[in-house]
């Protein structure tokens, strides 16, 4: 169990707002999985974008220019992900879903760790690293059904186009159903948590703003300041894997 002490100012207001809430949303970003050993994107030292150029790896143009480079980078990230496990923060959110009347996780993460921790209904805004899809037809294709190509890639068994990871790259639309559900949840919730996200990538970054405008009590959990910090009702400066179990304890919940 975490020894993290929640700050006393605003603690009572935080506890009473979460306890009274009928509908709660938790938006998570890369910081949620940092303590599981998965790098964030924008940390100046260890972030993926500090080492790799997103324009060469996370756009349709990059895949069209050099599909092998992009595919191999995602294969490497899949291997990294396989060595990781959910952390106490993921488990705390899974527990909250059982203890609160209506609790939804909306994640920008593609690592599937919420699912593994016991949040099977987490809304995935940016896809899932475990899946592939046809780069032409946009349909999910099981790896076992794919055709191997001479250049070390996989191809669609229906049309022969390369398979690509089923994730959302810059300039691509988010899955419509996930996006609509996320905005509906954000505009109808009573409390909204933004956890481990820099709040820089749209449209996910708009969710806390929508929630706030609709009257929700907004809580940020992040060791660093973000553009959301100034407008949040409570900011908990700490790591998700420590703050969330401490929050559960303060709410009187066992995990
Ligand atoms: C901790 C911690 C610990 C550390 N505990 N916390 C409006 C204005 C400007 C630009 C745009 C706009 N609308 C759209 C755009 C363009 C673009 C965008 O937002 N660009 C900005 C960067 C300027 N958005 C898009 O292109 C999106 N598409 C779109 O809008 O399409 C429109 C369209 C409509 C119709 C037809 C066609 C198009 C798509 C965005 C896709 C983002 N994709 C990525 C890659 C996914 C695949 C992969 O993983 O490779 O998603 S980019 C990357 O950023 C990834 C993340 O999900 C996303 C968000 O990052 P996140 O999670 O916030 O991570 P970090 O690293 O930024 O922050 C981590 C945080 O954790 C930090 O704050 C730390 O302090 C904290 N932390 N340890 C808690 N232990």
Tab-separated table of C-alpha atoms and ligand atoms in Angstrom:
chain	number	residue	atom	x	y	z
A	1	UNK	CA	0.000	0.000	0.000
A	2	UNK	CA	1.214	3.490	-0.900
A	3	UNK	CA	2.422	5.860	1.840
A	4	UNK	CA	1.549	8.880	-0.266
A	5	UNK	CA	-0.170	11.567	1.815
A	6	UNK	CA	-2.891	13.459	0.023
A	7	UNK	CA	-2.528	17.208	0.625
A	8	UNK	CA	-4.874	18.489	3.316
A	9	UNK	CA	-6.099	21.651	1.534
A	10	UNK	CA	-9.135	20.679	-0.537
A	11	UNK	CA	-9.000	17.063	0.680
A	12	UNK	CA	-12.444	17.224	2.269
A	13	UNK	CA	-13.915	18.852	-0.813
A	14	UNK	CA	-12.293	16.171	-3.003
A	15	UNK	CA	-13.606	13.326	-0.857
A	16	UNK	CA	-17.111	14.750	-0.569
A	17	UNK	CA	-17.370	15.510	-4.297
A	18	UNK	CA	-16.229	12.023	-5.316
A	19	UNK	CA	-18.461	10.365	-2.727
A	20	UNK	CA	-21.488	12.364	-3.869
A	21	UNK	CA	-20.812	11.833	-7.577
A	22	UNK	CA	-23.239	9.651	-9.489
A	23	UNK	CA	-21.072	9.580	-12.607
A	24	UNK	CA	-17.259	9.648	-12.609
A	25	UNK	CA	-14.840	9.638	-15.555
A	26	UNK	CA	-11.092	8.993	-15.461
A	27	UNK	CA	-9.111	10.084	-18.517
A	28	UNK	CA	-5.683	8.477	-18.547
A	29	UNK	CA	-2.519	9.166	-20.511
A	30	UNK	CA	0.972	7.776	-20.799
A	31	UNK	CA	1.895	8.777	-17.225
A	32	UNK	CA	-0.626	6.182	-16.012
A	33	UNK	CA	1.625	3.403	-17.344
A	34	UNK	CA	4.973	5.060	-16.558
A	35	UNK	CA	5.316	3.136	-13.294
A	36	UNK	CA	4.706	-0.078	-15.229
A	37	UNK	CA	7.863	0.706	-17.185
A	38	UNK	CA	6.297	2.051	-20.385
A	39	UNK	CA	7.889	5.336	-21.464
A	40	UNK	CA	5.746	8.446	-21.844
A	41	UNK	CA	5.911	10.484	-25.062
A	42	UNK	CA	6.977	13.931	-23.984
A	43	UNK	CA	9.291	13.468	-21.002
A	44	UNK	CA	12.342	15.510	-22.065
A	45	UNK	CA	14.762	12.676	-21.168
A	46	UNK	CA	12.988	9.341	-21.360
A	47	UNK	CA	9.974	10.173	-23.556
A	48	UNK	CA	9.556	8.401	-26.895
A	49	UNK	CA	9.385	11.715	-28.766
A	50	UNK	CA	12.711	12.748	-27.178
A	51	UNK	CA	14.364	9.833	-28.999
A	52	UNK	CA	12.177	9.257	-32.042
A	53	UNK	CA	10.626	11.649	-34.531
A	54	UNK	CA	6.808	11.262	-34.523
A	55	UNK	CA	6.601	12.530	-38.110
A	56	UNK	CA	8.742	9.548	-39.193
A	57	UNK	CA	6.846	6.964	-37.121
A	58	UNK	CA	3.323	8.003	-36.190
A	59	UNK	CA	1.699	9.353	-39.362
A	60	UNK	CA	0.169	7.746	-42.442
A	61	UNK	CA	2.819	9.490	-44.558
A	62	UNK	CA	5.583	7.848	-42.506
A	63	UNK	CA	4.051	4.415	-43.056
A	64	UNK	CA	3.679	5.048	-46.779
A	65	UNK	CA	7.307	6.204	-47.034
A	66	UNK	CA	8.875	3.423	-44.973
A	67	UNK	CA	6.395	0.762	-43.776
A	68	UNK	CA	9.177	-1.529	-42.512
A	69	UNK	CA	10.669	1.158	-40.252
A	70	UNK	CA	7.256	1.954	-38.749
A	71	UNK	CA	6.260	-1.724	-38.417
A	72	UNK	CA	9.544	-2.654	-36.718
A	73	UNK	CA	9.203	0.254	-34.275
A	74	UNK	CA	5.751	-0.944	-33.236
A	75	UNK	CA	6.986	-4.558	-33.000
A	76	UNK	CA	9.667	-3.296	-30.611
A	77	UNK	CA	7.029	-1.480	-28.570
A	78	UNK	CA	4.897	-4.630	-28.500
A	79	UNK	CA	7.842	-6.585	-27.129
A	80	UNK	CA	8.409	-3.884	-24.473
A	81	UNK	CA	4.743	-3.956	-23.534
A	82	UNK	CA	4.740	-7.756	-23.144
A	83	UNK	CA	7.314	-7.397	-20.342
A	84	UNK	CA	5.081	-5.071	-18.312
A	85	UNK	CA	2.207	-5.413	-15.868
A	86	UNK	CA	-0.477	-3.036	-14.566
A	87	UNK	CA	0.632	-0.937	-11.582
A	88	UNK	CA	-1.295	-0.075	-8.378
A	89	UNK	CA	-2.853	2.921	-10.158
A	90	UNK	CA	-4.464	0.688	-12.797
A	91	UNK	CA	-5.761	-1.625	-10.066
A	92	UNK	CA	-7.160	1.309	-8.077
A	93	UNK	CA	-9.180	2.475	-11.106
A	94	UNK	CA	-10.461	-1.056	-11.702
A	95	UNK	CA	-11.569	-1.178	-8.060
A	96	UNK	CA	-13.317	2.203	-8.303
A	97	UNK	CA	-15.525	0.864	-11.080
A	98	UNK	CA	-16.852	-1.709	-8.630
A	99	UNK	CA	-17.335	0.761	-5.782
A	100	UNK	CA	-18.821	3.841	-7.458
A	101	UNK	CA	-22.284	3.904	-9.072
A	102	UNK	CA	-21.015	4.763	-12.595
A	103	UNK	CA	-17.291	4.923	-13.282
A	104	UNK	CA	-15.729	4.967	-16.752
A	105	UNK	CA	-12.085	4.871	-17.786
A	106	UNK	CA	-11.268	6.722	-21.007
A	107	UNK	CA	-7.700	6.085	-22.071
A	108	UNK	CA	-5.335	7.496	-24.654
A	109	UNK	CA	-3.057	4.536	-23.975
A	110	UNK	CA	-2.722	1.689	-26.446
A	111	UNK	CA	-1.084	-0.738	-24.026
A	112	UNK	CA	-4.202	-2.593	-22.817
A	113	UNK	CA	-3.060	-2.380	-19.169
A	114	UNK	CA	-6.449	-1.121	-17.931
A	115	UNK	CA	-8.035	-4.240	-19.385
A	116	UNK	CA	-5.411	-6.462	-17.765
A	117	UNK	CA	-5.987	-4.745	-14.413
A	118	UNK	CA	-9.717	-5.472	-14.547
A	119	UNK	CA	-11.210	-2.505	-16.426
A	120	UNK	CA	-12.393	-4.420	-19.506
A	121	UNK	CA	-14.685	-1.619	-20.679
A	122	UNK	CA	-12.051	1.128	-20.794
A	123	UNK	CA	-12.775	3.378	-23.782
A	124	UNK	CA	-9.661	3.330	-25.971
A	125	UNK	CA	-9.359	6.605	-27.886
A	126	UNK	CA	-6.094	5.873	-29.696
A	127	UNK	CA	-6.578	2.183	-30.515
A	128	UNK	CA	-4.730	-0.839	-29.189
A	129	UNK	CA	-1.186	-1.989	-29.859
A	130	UNK	CA	-2.216	-5.643	-29.762
A	131	UNK	CA	-4.373	-5.320	-32.883
A	132	UNK	CA	-3.489	-4.875	-36.567
A	133	UNK	CA	-5.630	-3.560	-39.368
A	134	UNK	CA	-5.489	-3.446	-43.138
A	135	UNK	CA	-3.853	-0.174	-44.200
A	136	UNK	CA	-6.231	0.073	-47.171
A	137	UNK	CA	-9.571	-1.299	-45.942
A	138	UNK	CA	-9.322	-0.209	-42.277
A	139	UNK	CA	-10.592	-3.585	-41.007
A	140	UNK	CA	-9.018	-5.412	-38.079
A	141	UNK	CA	-7.112	-8.507	-39.216
A	142	UNK	CA	-5.941	-11.274	-36.931
A	143	UNK	CA	-2.186	-11.854	-37.170
A	144	UNK	CA	-2.787	-15.589	-37.672
A	145	UNK	CA	-4.797	-14.837	-40.827
A	146	UNK	CA	-2.254	-12.450	-42.327
A	147	UNK	CA	0.078	-13.271	-45.216
A	148	UNK	CA	3.828	-12.861	-44.675
A	149	UNK	CA	5.487	-10.687	-47.327
A	150	UNK	CA	9.020	-10.982	-48.764
A	151	UNK	CA	10.038	-7.717	-47.106
A	152	UNK	CA	9.301	-8.948	-43.572
A	153	UNK	CA	5.863	-7.361	-43.184
A	154	UNK	CA	2.347	-8.764	-42.978
A	155	UNK	CA	-0.309	-8.338	-45.646
A	156	UNK	CA	-4.095	-8.386	-45.651
A	157	UNK	CA	-5.432	-11.812	-46.740
A	158	UNK	CA	-8.293	-10.053	-48.587
A	159	UNK	CA	-6.650	-7.267	-50.590
A	160	UNK	CA	-2.871	-7.781	-50.150
A	161	UNK	CA	-2.204	-4.316	-48.645
A	162	UNK	CA	0.215	-4.097	-45.736
A	163	UNK	CA	-1.108	-4.510	-42.223
A	164	UNK	CA	-0.421	-1.695	-39.779
A	165	UNK	CA	-0.978	-1.379	-36.018
A	166	UNK	CA	-4.553	-0.444	-35.094
A	167	UNK	CA	-3.531	2.808	-33.410
A	168	UNK	CA	-4.388	6.439	-34.152
A	169	UNK	CA	-1.615	8.438	-35.772
A	170	UNK	CA	-1.380	12.229	-36.035
A	171	UNK	CA	-3.860	13.589	-38.550
A	172	UNK	CA	-6.117	10.527	-38.299
A	173	UNK	CA	-9.650	10.518	-36.953
A	174	UNK	CA	-10.234	8.776	-33.628
A	175	UNK	CA	-12.602	5.760	-33.636
A	176	UNK	CA	-16.015	7.395	-33.853
A	177	UNK	CA	-17.818	5.235	-31.306
A	178	UNK	CA	-15.057	5.661	-28.685
A	179	UNK	CA	-14.915	9.410	-29.260
A	180	UNK	CA	-18.692	9.886	-29.037
A	181	UNK	CA	-18.920	7.796	-25.876
A	182	UNK	CA	-16.010	9.664	-24.281
A	183	UNK	CA	-17.543	13.094	-24.961
A	184	UNK	CA	-20.963	11.936	-23.764
A	185	UNK	CA	-19.438	10.612	-20.534
A	186	UNK	CA	-17.402	13.811	-20.016
A	187	UNK	CA	-20.370	16.112	-20.505
A	188	UNK	CA	-22.611	14.106	-18.160
A	189	UNK	CA	-20.246	13.329	-15.308
A	190	UNK	CA	-20.126	14.848	-11.829
A	191	UNK	CA	-16.410	14.254	-11.250
A	192	UNK	CA	-13.634	14.004	-13.829
A	193	UNK	CA	-10.073	12.797	-13.214
A	194	UNK	CA	-7.270	13.637	-15.675
A	195	UNK	CA	-4.443	11.258	-14.847
A	196	UNK	CA	-0.943	11.196	-16.324
A	197	UNK	CA	-1.645	13.183	-19.448
A	198	UNK	CA	0.131	16.303	-20.693
A	199	UNK	CA	-3.193	17.496	-22.129
A	200	UNK	CA	-1.504	18.554	-25.354
A	201	UNK	CA	-3.097	16.190	-27.865
A	202	UNK	CA	-6.526	16.977	-29.244
A	203	UNK	CA	-9.305	15.949	-29.230
A	204	UNK	CA	-8.631	13.999	-25.988
A	205	UNK	CA	-7.334	17.191	-24.341
A	206	UNK	CA	-10.770	18.759	-24.788
A	207	UNK	CA	-12.481	16.195	-22.531
A	208	UNK	CA	-11.607	17.819	-19.176
A	209	UNK	CA	-12.569	21.222	-20.599
A	210	UNK	CA	-15.969	19.840	-21.650
A	211	UNK	CA	-16.447	18.225	-18.238
A	212	UNK	CA	-15.543	21.440	-16.414
A	213	UNK	CA	-17.838	23.529	-18.605
A	214	UNK	CA	-20.685	21.087	-17.899
A	215	UNK	CA	-20.143	21.577	-14.144
A	216	UNK	CA	-18.019	18.565	-13.175
A	217	UNK	CA	-15.520	18.649	-10.312
A	218	UNK	CA	-12.162	18.250	-12.105
A	219	UNK	CA	-9.170	16.566	-10.449
A	220	UNK	CA	-5.716	16.344	-12.005
A	221	UNK	CA	-3.202	13.689	-10.958
A	222	UNK	CA	0.224	14.420	-12.382
A	223	UNK	CA	3.693	15.077	-10.930
A	224	UNK	CA	4.099	18.006	-13.348
A	225	UNK	CA	2.082	21.098	-14.179
A	226	UNK	CA	0.002	20.897	-17.372
A	227	UNK	CA	-2.258	23.323	-19.243
A	228	UNK	CA	-5.159	21.803	-17.286
A	229	UNK	CA	-3.674	22.476	-13.831
A	230	UNK	CA	-4.874	26.074	-13.498
A	231	UNK	CA	-8.522	25.213	-14.125
A	232	UNK	CA	-8.668	21.946	-12.128
A	233	UNK	CA	-10.594	22.069	-8.847
A	234	UNK	CA	-7.948	19.919	-7.146
A	235	UNK	CA	-4.446	19.060	-8.324
A	236	UNK	CA	-2.714	16.056	-6.791
A	237	UNK	CA	0.986	16.394	-7.565
A	238	UNK	CA	2.302	12.863	-7.551
A	239	UNK	CA	2.537	9.617	-9.432
A	240	UNK	CA	-0.658	7.808	-10.384
A	241	UNK	CA	0.550	4.530	-8.842
A	242	UNK	CA	0.926	6.246	-5.480
A	243	UNK	CA	-1.823	8.861	-5.506
A	244	UNK	CA	-4.681	6.591	-6.622
A	245	UNK	CA	-4.243	3.928	-3.887
A	246	UNK	CA	-3.951	6.769	-1.331
A	247	UNK	CA	-7.135	8.307	-2.704
A	248	UNK	CA	-8.932	4.970	-2.389
A	249	UNK	CA	-7.836	4.782	1.242
A	250	UNK	CA	-9.098	8.315	1.921
A	251	UNK	CA	-12.417	7.446	0.313
A	252	UNK	CA	-12.647	4.552	2.744
A	253	UNK	CA	-12.354	1.901	0.024
A	254	UNK	CA	-10.337	-1.301	0.354
A	255	UNK	CA	-8.377	-2.547	-2.665
B	1	LIG	C1	2.804	10.969	-14.830
B	1	LIG	C2	3.670	9.986	-14.328
B	1	LIG	C3	3.185	9.162	-13.298
B	1	LIG	C4	4.701	11.035	-15.885
B	1	LIG	N1	1.915	9.355	-12.850
B	1	LIG	N2	1.565	11.142	-14.369
B	1	LIG	C5	-6.374	21.299	-32.253
B	1	LIG	C6	-5.321	22.150	-31.980
B	1	LIG	C7	-4.010	21.793	-32.324
B	1	LIG	C8	-3.736	20.573	-32.955
B	1	LIG	C9	-4.779	19.743	-33.220
B	1	LIG	C10	-6.074	20.096	-32.884
B	1	LIG	N3	-6.897	19.077	-33.239
B	1	LIG	C11	-6.139	18.117	-33.803
B	1	LIG	C12	-4.861	18.489	-33.816
B	1	LIG	C13	-3.713	17.712	-34.348
B	1	LIG	C14	-3.228	16.633	-33.416
B	1	LIG	C15	-2.750	17.280	-32.134
B	1	LIG	O1	-3.410	17.277	-31.120
B	1	LIG	N4	-1.548	17.818	-32.174
B	1	LIG	C16	-0.964	18.485	-31.012
B	1	LIG	C17	0.203	17.638	-30.489
B	1	LIG	C18	-0.528	19.864	-31.410
B	1	LIG	N5	-4.246	15.616	-33.162
B	1	LIG	C19	-4.455	14.653	-34.045
B	1	LIG	O2	-3.838	14.586	-35.092
B	1	LIG	C20	-5.530	13.628	-33.708
B	1	LIG	N6	-6.404	13.492	-34.819
B	1	LIG	C21	-7.320	14.388	-35.127
B	1	LIG	O3	-7.582	15.334	-34.428
B	1	LIG	O4	-7.946	14.114	-36.305
B	1	LIG	C22	-8.905	15.039	-36.815
B	1	LIG	C23	-9.565	14.364	-38.000
B	1	LIG	C24	-10.952	14.349	-38.068
B	1	LIG	C25	-11.566	13.733	-39.156
B	1	LIG	C26	-10.806	13.144	-40.138
B	1	LIG	C27	-9.429	13.145	-40.057
B	1	LIG	C28	-8.799	13.767	-38.969
B	1	LIG	C29	-4.904	12.268	-33.493
B	1	LIG	C30	-3.998	12.234	-32.307
B	1	LIG	C31	-3.312	10.873	-32.242
B	1	LIG	C32	-2.266	10.818	-31.153
B	1	LIG	N7	-1.472	9.656	-31.345
B	1	LIG	C33	-0.448	9.346	-30.348
B	1	LIG	C34	0.309	8.087	-30.820
B	1	LIG	C35	-0.581	6.844	-30.652
B	1	LIG	C36	0.080	5.616	-31.160
B	1	LIG	C37	1.395	5.326	-30.480
B	1	LIG	O5	1.471	5.172	-29.245
B	1	LIG	O6	2.391	5.248	-31.196
B	1	LIG	O7	-1.082	9.126	-29.070
B	1	LIG	S1	0.671	10.703	-30.033
B	1	LIG	C38	0.794	10.419	-28.310
B	1	LIG	O8	0.252	11.553	-27.589
B	1	LIG	C39	-0.103	9.212	-28.006
B	1	LIG	C40	-0.750	9.649	-26.707
B	1	LIG	O9	-1.952	8.945	-26.491
B	1	LIG	C41	-0.948	11.139	-26.916
B	1	LIG	C42	-1.117	11.907	-25.626
B	1	LIG	O10	0.033	11.866	-24.860
B	1	LIG	P1	-0.082	11.687	-23.276
B	1	LIG	O11	-0.723	10.410	-22.959
B	1	LIG	O12	-0.653	12.898	-22.687
B	1	LIG	O13	1.495	11.516	-22.891
B	1	LIG	P2	2.591	12.632	-22.628
B	1	LIG	O14	3.901	11.978	-22.739
B	1	LIG	O15	2.361	13.834	-23.468
B	1	LIG	O16	2.337	13.100	-21.128
B	1	LIG	C43	2.553	12.223	-20.038
B	1	LIG	C44	2.154	12.932	-18.771
B	1	LIG	O17	2.265	12.015	-17.702
B	1	LIG	C45	3.041	14.122	-18.414
B	1	LIG	O18	2.224	15.236	-18.081
B	1	LIG	C46	3.815	13.657	-17.184
B	1	LIG	O19	4.096	14.708	-16.267
B	1	LIG	C47	2.873	12.657	-16.602
B	1	LIG	N8	3.476	11.597	-15.789
B	1	LIG	N9	4.831	10.048	-14.983
B	1	LIG	C48	1.147	10.336	-13.399
B	1	LIG	N10	3.917	8.180	-12.760
